[in-house]
PDB file of C-alpha atoms in Angstrom:
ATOM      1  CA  UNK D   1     -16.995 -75.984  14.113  1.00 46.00           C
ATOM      2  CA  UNK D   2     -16.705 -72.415  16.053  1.00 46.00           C
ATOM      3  CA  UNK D   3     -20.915 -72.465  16.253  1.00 40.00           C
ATOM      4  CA  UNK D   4     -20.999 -75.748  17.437  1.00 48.00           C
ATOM      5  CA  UNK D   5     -18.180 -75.085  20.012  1.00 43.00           C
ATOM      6  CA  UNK D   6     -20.091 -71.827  21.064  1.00 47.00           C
ATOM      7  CA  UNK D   7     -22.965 -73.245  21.640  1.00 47.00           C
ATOM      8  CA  UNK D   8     -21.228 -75.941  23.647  1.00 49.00           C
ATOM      9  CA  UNK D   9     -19.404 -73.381  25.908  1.00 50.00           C
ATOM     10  CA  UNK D  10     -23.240 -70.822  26.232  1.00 51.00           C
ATOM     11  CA  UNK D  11     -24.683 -74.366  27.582  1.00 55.00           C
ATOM     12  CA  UNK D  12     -21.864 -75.134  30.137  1.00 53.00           C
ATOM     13  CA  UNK D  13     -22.322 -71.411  31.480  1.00 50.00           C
ATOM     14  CA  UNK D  14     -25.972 -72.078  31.790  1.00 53.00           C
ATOM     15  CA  UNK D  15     -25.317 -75.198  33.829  1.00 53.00           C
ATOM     16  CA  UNK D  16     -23.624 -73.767  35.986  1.00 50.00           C
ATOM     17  CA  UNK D  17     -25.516 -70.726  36.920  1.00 48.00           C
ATOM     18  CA  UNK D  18     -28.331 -72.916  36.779  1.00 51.00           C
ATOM     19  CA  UNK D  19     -26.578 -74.816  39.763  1.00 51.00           C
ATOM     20  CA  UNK D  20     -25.243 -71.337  41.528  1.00 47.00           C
ATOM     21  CA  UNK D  21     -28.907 -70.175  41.835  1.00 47.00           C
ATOM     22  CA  UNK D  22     -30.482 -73.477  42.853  1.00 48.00           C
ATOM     23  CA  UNK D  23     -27.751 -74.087  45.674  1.00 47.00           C
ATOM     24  CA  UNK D  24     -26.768 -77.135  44.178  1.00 51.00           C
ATOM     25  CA  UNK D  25     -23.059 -78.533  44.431  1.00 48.00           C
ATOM     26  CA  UNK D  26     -21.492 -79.392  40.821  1.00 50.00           C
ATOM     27  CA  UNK D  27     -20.502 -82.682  40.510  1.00 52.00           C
ATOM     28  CA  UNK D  28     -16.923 -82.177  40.036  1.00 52.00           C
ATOM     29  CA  UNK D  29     -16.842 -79.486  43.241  1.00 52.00           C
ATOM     30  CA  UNK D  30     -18.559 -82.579  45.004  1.00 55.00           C
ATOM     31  CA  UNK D  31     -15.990 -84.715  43.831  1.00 54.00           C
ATOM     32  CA  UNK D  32     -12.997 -82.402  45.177  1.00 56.00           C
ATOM     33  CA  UNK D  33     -15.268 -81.820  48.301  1.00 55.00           C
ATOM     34  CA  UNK D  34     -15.419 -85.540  49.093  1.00 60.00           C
ATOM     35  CA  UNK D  35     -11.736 -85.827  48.274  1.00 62.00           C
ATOM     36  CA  UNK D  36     -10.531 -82.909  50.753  1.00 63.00           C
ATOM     37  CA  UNK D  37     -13.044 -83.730  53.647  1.00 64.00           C
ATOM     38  CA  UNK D  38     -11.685 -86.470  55.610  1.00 64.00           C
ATOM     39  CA  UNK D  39      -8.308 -84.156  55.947  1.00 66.00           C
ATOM     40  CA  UNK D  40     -10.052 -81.662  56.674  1.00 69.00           C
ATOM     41  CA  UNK D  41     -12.242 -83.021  59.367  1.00 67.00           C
ATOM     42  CA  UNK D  42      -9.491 -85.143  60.773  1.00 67.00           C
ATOM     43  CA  UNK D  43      -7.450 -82.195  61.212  1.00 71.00           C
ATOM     44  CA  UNK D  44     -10.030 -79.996  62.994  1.00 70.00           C
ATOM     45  CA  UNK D  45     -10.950 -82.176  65.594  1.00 71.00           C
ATOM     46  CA  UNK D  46      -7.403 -83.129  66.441  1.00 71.00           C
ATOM     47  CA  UNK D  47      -6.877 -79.911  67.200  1.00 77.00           C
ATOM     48  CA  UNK D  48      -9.954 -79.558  69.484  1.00 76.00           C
ATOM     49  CA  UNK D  49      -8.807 -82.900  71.565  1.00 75.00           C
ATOM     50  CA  UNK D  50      -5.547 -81.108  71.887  1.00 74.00           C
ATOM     51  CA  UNK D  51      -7.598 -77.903  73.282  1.00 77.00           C
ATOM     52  CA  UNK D  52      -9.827 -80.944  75.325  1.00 78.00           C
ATOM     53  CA  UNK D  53      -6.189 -82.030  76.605  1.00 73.00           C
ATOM     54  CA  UNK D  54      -4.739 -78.842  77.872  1.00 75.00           C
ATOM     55  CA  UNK D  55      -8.292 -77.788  79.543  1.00 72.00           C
ATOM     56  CA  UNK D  56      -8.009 -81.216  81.453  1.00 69.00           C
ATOM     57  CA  UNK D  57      -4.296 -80.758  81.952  1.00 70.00           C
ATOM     58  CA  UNK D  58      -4.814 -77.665  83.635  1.00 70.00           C
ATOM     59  CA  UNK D  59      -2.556 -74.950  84.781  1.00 64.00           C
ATOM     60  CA  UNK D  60       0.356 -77.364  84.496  1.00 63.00           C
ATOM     61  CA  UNK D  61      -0.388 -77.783  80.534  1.00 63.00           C
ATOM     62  CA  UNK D  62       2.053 -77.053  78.128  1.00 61.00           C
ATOM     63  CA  UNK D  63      -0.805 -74.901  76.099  1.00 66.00           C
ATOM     64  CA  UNK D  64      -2.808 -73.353  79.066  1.00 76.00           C
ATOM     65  CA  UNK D  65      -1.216 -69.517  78.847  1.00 82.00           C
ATOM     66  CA  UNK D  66      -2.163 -69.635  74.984  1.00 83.00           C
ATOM     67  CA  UNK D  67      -5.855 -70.526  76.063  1.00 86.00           C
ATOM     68  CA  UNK D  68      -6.037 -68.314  78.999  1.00 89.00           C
ATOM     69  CA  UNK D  69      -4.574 -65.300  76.984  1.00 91.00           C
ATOM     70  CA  UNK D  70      -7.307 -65.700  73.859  1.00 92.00           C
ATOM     71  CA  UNK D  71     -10.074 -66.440  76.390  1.00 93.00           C
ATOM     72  CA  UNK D  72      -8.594 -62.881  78.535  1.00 94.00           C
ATOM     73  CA  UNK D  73      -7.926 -61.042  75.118  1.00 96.00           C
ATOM     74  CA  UNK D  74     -11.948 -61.660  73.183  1.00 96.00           C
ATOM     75  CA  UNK D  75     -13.450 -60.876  77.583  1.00 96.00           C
ATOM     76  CA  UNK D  76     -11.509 -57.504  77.450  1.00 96.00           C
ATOM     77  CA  UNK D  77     -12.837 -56.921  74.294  1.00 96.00           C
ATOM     78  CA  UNK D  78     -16.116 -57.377  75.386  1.00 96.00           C
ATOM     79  CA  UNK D  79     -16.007 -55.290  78.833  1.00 96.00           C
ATOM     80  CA  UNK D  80     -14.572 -52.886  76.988  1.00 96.00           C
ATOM     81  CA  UNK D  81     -17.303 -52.561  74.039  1.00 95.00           C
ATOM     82  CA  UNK D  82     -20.437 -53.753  75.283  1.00 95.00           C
ATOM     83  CA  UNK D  83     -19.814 -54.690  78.844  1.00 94.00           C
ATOM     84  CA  UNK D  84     -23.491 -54.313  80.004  1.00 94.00           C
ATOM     85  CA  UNK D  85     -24.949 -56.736  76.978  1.00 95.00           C
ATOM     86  CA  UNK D  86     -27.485 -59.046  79.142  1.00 94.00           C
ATOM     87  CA  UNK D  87     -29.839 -61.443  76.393  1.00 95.00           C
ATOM     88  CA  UNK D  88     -31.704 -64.073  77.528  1.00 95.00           C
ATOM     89  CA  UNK D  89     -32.693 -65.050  73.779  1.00 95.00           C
ATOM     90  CA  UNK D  90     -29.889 -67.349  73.333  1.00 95.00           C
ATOM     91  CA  UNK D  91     -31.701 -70.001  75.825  1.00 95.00           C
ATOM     92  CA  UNK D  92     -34.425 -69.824  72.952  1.00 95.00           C
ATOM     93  CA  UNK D  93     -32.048 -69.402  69.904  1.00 96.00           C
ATOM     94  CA  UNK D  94     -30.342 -72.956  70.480  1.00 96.00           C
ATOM     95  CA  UNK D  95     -33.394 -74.746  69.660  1.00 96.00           C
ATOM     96  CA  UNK D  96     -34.641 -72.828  66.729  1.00 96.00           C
ATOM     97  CA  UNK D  97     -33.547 -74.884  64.110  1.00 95.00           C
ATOM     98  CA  UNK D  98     -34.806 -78.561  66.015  1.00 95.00           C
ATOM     99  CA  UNK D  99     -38.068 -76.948  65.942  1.00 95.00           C
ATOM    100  CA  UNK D 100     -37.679 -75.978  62.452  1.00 94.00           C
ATOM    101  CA  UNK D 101     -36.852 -79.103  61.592  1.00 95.00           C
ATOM    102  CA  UNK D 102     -39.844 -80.404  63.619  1.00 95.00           C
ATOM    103  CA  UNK D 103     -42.101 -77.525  61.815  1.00 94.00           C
ATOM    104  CA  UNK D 104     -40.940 -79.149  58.150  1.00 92.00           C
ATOM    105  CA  UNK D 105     -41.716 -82.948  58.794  1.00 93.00           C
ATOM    106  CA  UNK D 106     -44.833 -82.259  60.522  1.00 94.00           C
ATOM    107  CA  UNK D 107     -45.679 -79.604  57.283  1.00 92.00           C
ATOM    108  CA  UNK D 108     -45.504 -83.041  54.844  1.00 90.00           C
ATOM    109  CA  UNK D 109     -41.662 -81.963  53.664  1.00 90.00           C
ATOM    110  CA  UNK D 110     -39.962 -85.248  52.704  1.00 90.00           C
ATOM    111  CA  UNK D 111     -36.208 -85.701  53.824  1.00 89.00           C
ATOM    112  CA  UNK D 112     -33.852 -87.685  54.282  1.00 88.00           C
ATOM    113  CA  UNK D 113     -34.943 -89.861  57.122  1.00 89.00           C
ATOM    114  CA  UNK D 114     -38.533 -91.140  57.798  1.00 90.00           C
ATOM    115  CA  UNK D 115     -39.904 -90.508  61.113  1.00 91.00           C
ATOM    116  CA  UNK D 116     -38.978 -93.580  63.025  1.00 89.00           C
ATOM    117  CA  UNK D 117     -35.074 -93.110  61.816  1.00 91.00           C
ATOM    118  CA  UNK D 118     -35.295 -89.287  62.305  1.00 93.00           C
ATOM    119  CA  UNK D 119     -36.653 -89.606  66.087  1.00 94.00           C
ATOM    120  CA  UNK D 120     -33.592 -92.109  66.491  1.00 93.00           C
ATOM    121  CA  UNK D 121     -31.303 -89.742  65.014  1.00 94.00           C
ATOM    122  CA  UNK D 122     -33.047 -87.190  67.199  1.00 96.00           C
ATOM    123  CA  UNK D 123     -32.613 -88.967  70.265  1.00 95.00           C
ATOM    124  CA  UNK D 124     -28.892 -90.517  69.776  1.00 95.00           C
ATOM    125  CA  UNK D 125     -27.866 -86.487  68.877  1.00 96.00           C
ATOM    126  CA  UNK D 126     -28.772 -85.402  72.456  1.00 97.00           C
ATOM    127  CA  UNK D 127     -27.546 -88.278  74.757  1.00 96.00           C
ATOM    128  CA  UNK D 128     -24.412 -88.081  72.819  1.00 94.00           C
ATOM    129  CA  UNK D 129     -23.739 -83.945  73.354  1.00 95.00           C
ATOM    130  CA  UNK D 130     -25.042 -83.934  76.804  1.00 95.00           C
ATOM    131  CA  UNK D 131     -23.134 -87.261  78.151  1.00 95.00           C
ATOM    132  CA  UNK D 132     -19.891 -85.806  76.577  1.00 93.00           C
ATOM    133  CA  UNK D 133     -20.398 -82.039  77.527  1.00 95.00           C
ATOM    134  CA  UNK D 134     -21.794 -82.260  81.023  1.00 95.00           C
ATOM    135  CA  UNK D 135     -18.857 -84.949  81.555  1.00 92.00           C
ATOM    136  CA  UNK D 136     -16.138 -82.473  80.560  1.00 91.00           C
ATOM    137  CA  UNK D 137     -17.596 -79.830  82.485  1.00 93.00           C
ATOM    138  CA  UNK D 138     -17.498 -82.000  85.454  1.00 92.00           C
ATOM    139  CA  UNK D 139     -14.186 -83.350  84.952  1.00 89.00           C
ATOM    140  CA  UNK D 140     -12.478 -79.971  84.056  1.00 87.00           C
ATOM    141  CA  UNK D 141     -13.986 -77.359  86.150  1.00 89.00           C
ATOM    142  CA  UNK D 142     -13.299 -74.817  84.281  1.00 90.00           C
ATOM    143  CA  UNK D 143     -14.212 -71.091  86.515  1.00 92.00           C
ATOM    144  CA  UNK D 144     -17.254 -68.845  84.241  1.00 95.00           C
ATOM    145  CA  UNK D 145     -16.089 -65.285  83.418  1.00 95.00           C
ATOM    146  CA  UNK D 146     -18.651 -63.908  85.489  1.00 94.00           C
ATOM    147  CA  UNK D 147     -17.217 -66.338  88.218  1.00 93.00           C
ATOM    148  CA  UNK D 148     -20.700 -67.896  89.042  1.00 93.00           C
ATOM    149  CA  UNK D 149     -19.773 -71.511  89.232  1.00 94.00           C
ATOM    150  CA  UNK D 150     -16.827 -73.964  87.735  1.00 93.00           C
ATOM    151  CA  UNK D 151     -18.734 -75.234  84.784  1.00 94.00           C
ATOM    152  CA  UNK D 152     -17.538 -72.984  81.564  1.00 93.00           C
ATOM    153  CA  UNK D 153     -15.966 -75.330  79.573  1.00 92.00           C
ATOM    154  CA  UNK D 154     -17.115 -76.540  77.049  1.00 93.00           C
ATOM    155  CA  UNK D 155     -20.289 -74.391  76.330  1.00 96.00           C
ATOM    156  CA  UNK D 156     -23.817 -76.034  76.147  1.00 96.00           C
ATOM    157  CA  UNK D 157     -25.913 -74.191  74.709  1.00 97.00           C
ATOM    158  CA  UNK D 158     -23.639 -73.571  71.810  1.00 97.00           C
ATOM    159  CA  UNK D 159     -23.385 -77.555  71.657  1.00 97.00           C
ATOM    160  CA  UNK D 160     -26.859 -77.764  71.798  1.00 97.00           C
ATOM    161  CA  UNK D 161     -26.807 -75.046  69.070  1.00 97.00           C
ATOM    162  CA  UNK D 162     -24.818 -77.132  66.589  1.00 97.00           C
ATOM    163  CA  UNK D 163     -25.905 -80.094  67.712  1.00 97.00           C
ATOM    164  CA  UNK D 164     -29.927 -79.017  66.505  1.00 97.00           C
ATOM    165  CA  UNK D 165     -28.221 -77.203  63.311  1.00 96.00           C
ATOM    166  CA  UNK D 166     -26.315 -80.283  62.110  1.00 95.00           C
ATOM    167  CA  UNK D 167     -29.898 -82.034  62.546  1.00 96.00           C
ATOM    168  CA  UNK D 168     -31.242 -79.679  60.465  1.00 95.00           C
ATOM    169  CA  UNK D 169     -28.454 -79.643  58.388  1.00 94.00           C
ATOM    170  CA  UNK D 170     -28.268 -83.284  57.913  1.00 93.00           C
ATOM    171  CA  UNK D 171     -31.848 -83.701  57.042  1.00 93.00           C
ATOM    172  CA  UNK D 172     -32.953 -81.037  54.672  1.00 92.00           C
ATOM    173  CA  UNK D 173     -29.586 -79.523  53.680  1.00 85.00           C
ATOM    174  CA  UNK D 174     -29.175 -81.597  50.612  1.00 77.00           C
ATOM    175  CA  UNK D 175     -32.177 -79.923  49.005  1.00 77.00           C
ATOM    176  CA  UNK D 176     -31.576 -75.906  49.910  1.00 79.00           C
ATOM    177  CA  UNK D 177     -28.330 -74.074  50.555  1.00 85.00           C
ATOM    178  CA  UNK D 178     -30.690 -71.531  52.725  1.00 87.00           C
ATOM    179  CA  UNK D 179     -31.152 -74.260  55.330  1.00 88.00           C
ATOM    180  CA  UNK D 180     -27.885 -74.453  56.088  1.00 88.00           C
ATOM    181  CA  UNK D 181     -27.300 -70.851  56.157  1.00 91.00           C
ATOM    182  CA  UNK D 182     -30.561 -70.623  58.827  1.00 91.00           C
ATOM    183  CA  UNK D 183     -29.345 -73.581  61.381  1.00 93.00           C
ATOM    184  CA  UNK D 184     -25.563 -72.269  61.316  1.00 96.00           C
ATOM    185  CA  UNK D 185     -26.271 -68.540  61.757  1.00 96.00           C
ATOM    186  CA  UNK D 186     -28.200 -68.782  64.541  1.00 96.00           C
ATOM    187  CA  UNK D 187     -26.096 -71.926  66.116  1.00 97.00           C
ATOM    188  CA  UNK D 188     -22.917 -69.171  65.904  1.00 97.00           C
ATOM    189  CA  UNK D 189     -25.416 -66.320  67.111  1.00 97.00           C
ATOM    190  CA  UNK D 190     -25.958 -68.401  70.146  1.00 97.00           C
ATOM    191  CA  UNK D 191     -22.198 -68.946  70.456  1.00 97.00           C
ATOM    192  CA  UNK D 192     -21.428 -65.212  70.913  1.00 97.00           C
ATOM    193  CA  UNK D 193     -23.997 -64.377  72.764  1.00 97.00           C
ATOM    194  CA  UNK D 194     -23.042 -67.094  75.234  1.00 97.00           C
ATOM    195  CA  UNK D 195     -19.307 -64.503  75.628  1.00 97.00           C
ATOM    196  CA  UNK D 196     -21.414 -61.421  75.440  1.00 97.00           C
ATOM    197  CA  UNK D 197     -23.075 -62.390  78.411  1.00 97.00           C
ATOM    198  CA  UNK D 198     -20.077 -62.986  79.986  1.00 96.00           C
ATOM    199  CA  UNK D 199     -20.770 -66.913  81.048  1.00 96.00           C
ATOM    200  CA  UNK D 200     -18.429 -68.410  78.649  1.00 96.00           C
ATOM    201  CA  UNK D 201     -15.177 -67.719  77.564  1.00 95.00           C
ATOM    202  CA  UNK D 202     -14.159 -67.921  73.286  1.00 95.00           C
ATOM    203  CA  UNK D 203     -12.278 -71.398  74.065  1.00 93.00           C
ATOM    204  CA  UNK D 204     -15.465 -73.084  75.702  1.00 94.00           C
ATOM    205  CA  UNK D 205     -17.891 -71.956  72.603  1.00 96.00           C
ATOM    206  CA  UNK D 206     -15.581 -73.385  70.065  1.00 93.00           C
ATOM    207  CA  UNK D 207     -15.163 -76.458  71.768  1.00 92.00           C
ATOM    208  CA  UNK D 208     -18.940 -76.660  72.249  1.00 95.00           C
ATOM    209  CA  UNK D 209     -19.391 -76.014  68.565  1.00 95.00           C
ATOM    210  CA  UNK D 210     -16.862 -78.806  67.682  1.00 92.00           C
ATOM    211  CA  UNK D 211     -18.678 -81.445  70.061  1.00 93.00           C
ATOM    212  CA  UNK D 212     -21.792 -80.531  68.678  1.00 95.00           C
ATOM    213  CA  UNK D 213     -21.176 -80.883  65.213  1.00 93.00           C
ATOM    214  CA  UNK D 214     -19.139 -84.208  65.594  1.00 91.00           C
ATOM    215  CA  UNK D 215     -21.392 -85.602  68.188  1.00 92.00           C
ATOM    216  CA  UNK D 216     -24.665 -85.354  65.838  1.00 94.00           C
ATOM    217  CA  UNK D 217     -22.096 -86.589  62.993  1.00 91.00           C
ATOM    218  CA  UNK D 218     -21.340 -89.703  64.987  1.00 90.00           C
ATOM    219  CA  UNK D 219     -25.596 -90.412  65.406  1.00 92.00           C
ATOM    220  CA  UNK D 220     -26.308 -89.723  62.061  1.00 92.00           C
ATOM    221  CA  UNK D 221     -23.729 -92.357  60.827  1.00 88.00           C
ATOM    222  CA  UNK D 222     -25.055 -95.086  63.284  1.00 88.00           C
ATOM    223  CA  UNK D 223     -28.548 -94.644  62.248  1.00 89.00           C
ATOM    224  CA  UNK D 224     -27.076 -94.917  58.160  1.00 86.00           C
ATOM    225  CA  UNK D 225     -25.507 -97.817  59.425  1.00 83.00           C
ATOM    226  CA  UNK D 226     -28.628 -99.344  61.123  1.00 74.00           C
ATOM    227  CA  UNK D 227     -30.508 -98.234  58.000  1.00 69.00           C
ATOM    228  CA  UNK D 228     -28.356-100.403  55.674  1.00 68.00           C
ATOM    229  CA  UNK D 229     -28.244-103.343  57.893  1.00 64.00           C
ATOM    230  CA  UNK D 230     -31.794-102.879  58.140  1.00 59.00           C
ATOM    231  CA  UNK D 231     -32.264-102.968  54.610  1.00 53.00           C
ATOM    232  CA  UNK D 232     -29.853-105.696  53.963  1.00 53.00           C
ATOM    233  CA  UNK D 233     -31.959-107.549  56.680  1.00 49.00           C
ATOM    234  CA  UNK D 234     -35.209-107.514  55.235  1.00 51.00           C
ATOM    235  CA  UNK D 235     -33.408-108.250  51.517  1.00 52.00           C
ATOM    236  CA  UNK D 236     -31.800-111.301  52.631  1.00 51.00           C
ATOM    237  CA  UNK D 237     -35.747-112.188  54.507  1.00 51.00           C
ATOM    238  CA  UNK D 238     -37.076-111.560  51.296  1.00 50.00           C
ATOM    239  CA  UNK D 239     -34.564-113.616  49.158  1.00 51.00           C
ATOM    240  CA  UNK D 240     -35.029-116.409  51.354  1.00 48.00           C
ATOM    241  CA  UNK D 241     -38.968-116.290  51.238  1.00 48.00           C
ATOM    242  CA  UNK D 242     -39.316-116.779  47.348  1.00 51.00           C
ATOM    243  CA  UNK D 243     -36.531-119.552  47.569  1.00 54.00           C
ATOM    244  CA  UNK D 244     -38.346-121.319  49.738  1.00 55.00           C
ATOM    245  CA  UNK D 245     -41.420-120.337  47.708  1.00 54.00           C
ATOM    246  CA  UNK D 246     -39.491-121.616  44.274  1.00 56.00           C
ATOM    247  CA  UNK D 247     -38.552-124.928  45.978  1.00 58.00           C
ATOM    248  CA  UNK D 248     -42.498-126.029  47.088  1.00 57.00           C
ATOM    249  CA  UNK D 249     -43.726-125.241  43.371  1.00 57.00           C
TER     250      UNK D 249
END
């Protein structure tokens, strides 16, 4: 019937706007998303351990001239467009979106964690990203752009940046698309700042960006895991209660 199949189609279209406007994912975009992100994420960070590599390497590695002739290309771009740029907002910008996250759970918004799992999450996020970063910095001694000391690479504050917007991100990004948009936009504001201000070369912000976001990725899977052995815990308790229970009647 051509009404019946119109009507069909008029509904479909609905649907989907319906899901466009809410920032929802469809369920067969979820499906493809699920399907492609393993590659995907596989793929990216291989290529940062490479990076990781040659930066440890050092001026003997295979890749260094390709690094040092990005990191000297995106410098003279910046001395030669804004080579007086001097912020100090950026030490404030890489925390924005932990405090918003604070702000919502303390303002009664329900996510995905309680507060004991989120403070564990929390907590897991930072020793991760600053164990890992402050080693590498140590151990490659990489020379600033503005030549102040040997610890460039990788960049802190923008792993500090990603690390608080994957928090966010992981937390209350399942119910809004504008929360991710808020916690990444000002984690990659905090990146280029970091190169405007001339104490980190393009290489070292990537990196950081990288450690941050697979660092918190790393916590947040632990504390799912603890959470279902947890849960599988107090099941199996609970089973063997009302056994023993059954048995005395």
């Amino acid at each position: 019937n051509p009404l019946t199949y119109q009507k069909d189609c008029k509904e479909e279209e609905l649907h989907i706007f319906r899901h466009i406007l809410t920032g929802q994912v469809l369920p067969k975009d979820r499906k493809n998303m699920k399907r492609y992100r393993p590659v995907i994420f596989i793929s990216f960070y291989m290529i940062i351990l490479i990076i990781i590599a040659a930066q440890l390497w050092g001026a003997n590695g295979f890749l260094h001239p390709a690094i040092e002739n990005i990191n000297l290309y995106v410098r003279g771009l910046r001395n030669t467009h804004a080579p007086l740029f001097h912020q100090s907002y950026d030490n404030y910008l890489q925390l924005l979106p932990g405090i918003l996250l604070i702000g919502l759970k303390l303002g009664g918004v329900k996510g995905r964690f309680e507060w004991k799992r989120l403070l564990i999450f929390i907590v897991l996020s930072i020793i991760f990203t600053q164990l890992v970063v402050n080693s590498l910095k140590l151990a490659c001694g990489v020379l600033r752009p503005d030549e102040s000391n040997f610890f460039s690479f990788p960049s802190g504050h923008t792993a500090t940046a990603f690390m608080t917007a994957t928090l966010l991100y992981k937390e209350y990004g399942f119910k809004r698309i504008w929360v991710s948009l808020v916690a990444y936009a000002s984690a990659i504001v905090t990146g280029m700042t970091r190169i405007l201000n001339n104490r980190h070369w393009i290489i070292d912000v990537i990196v950081g960006a990288a450690l941050g976001i697979l660092l918190t990725e790393m916590a947040y899977r632990l504390v799912k895991q603890y959470l279902k052995t947890e849960n599988s815990l107090t099941q199996t308790i609970i089973t063997d209660v009302l056994i023993i229970e059954i048995t005395q009647q």
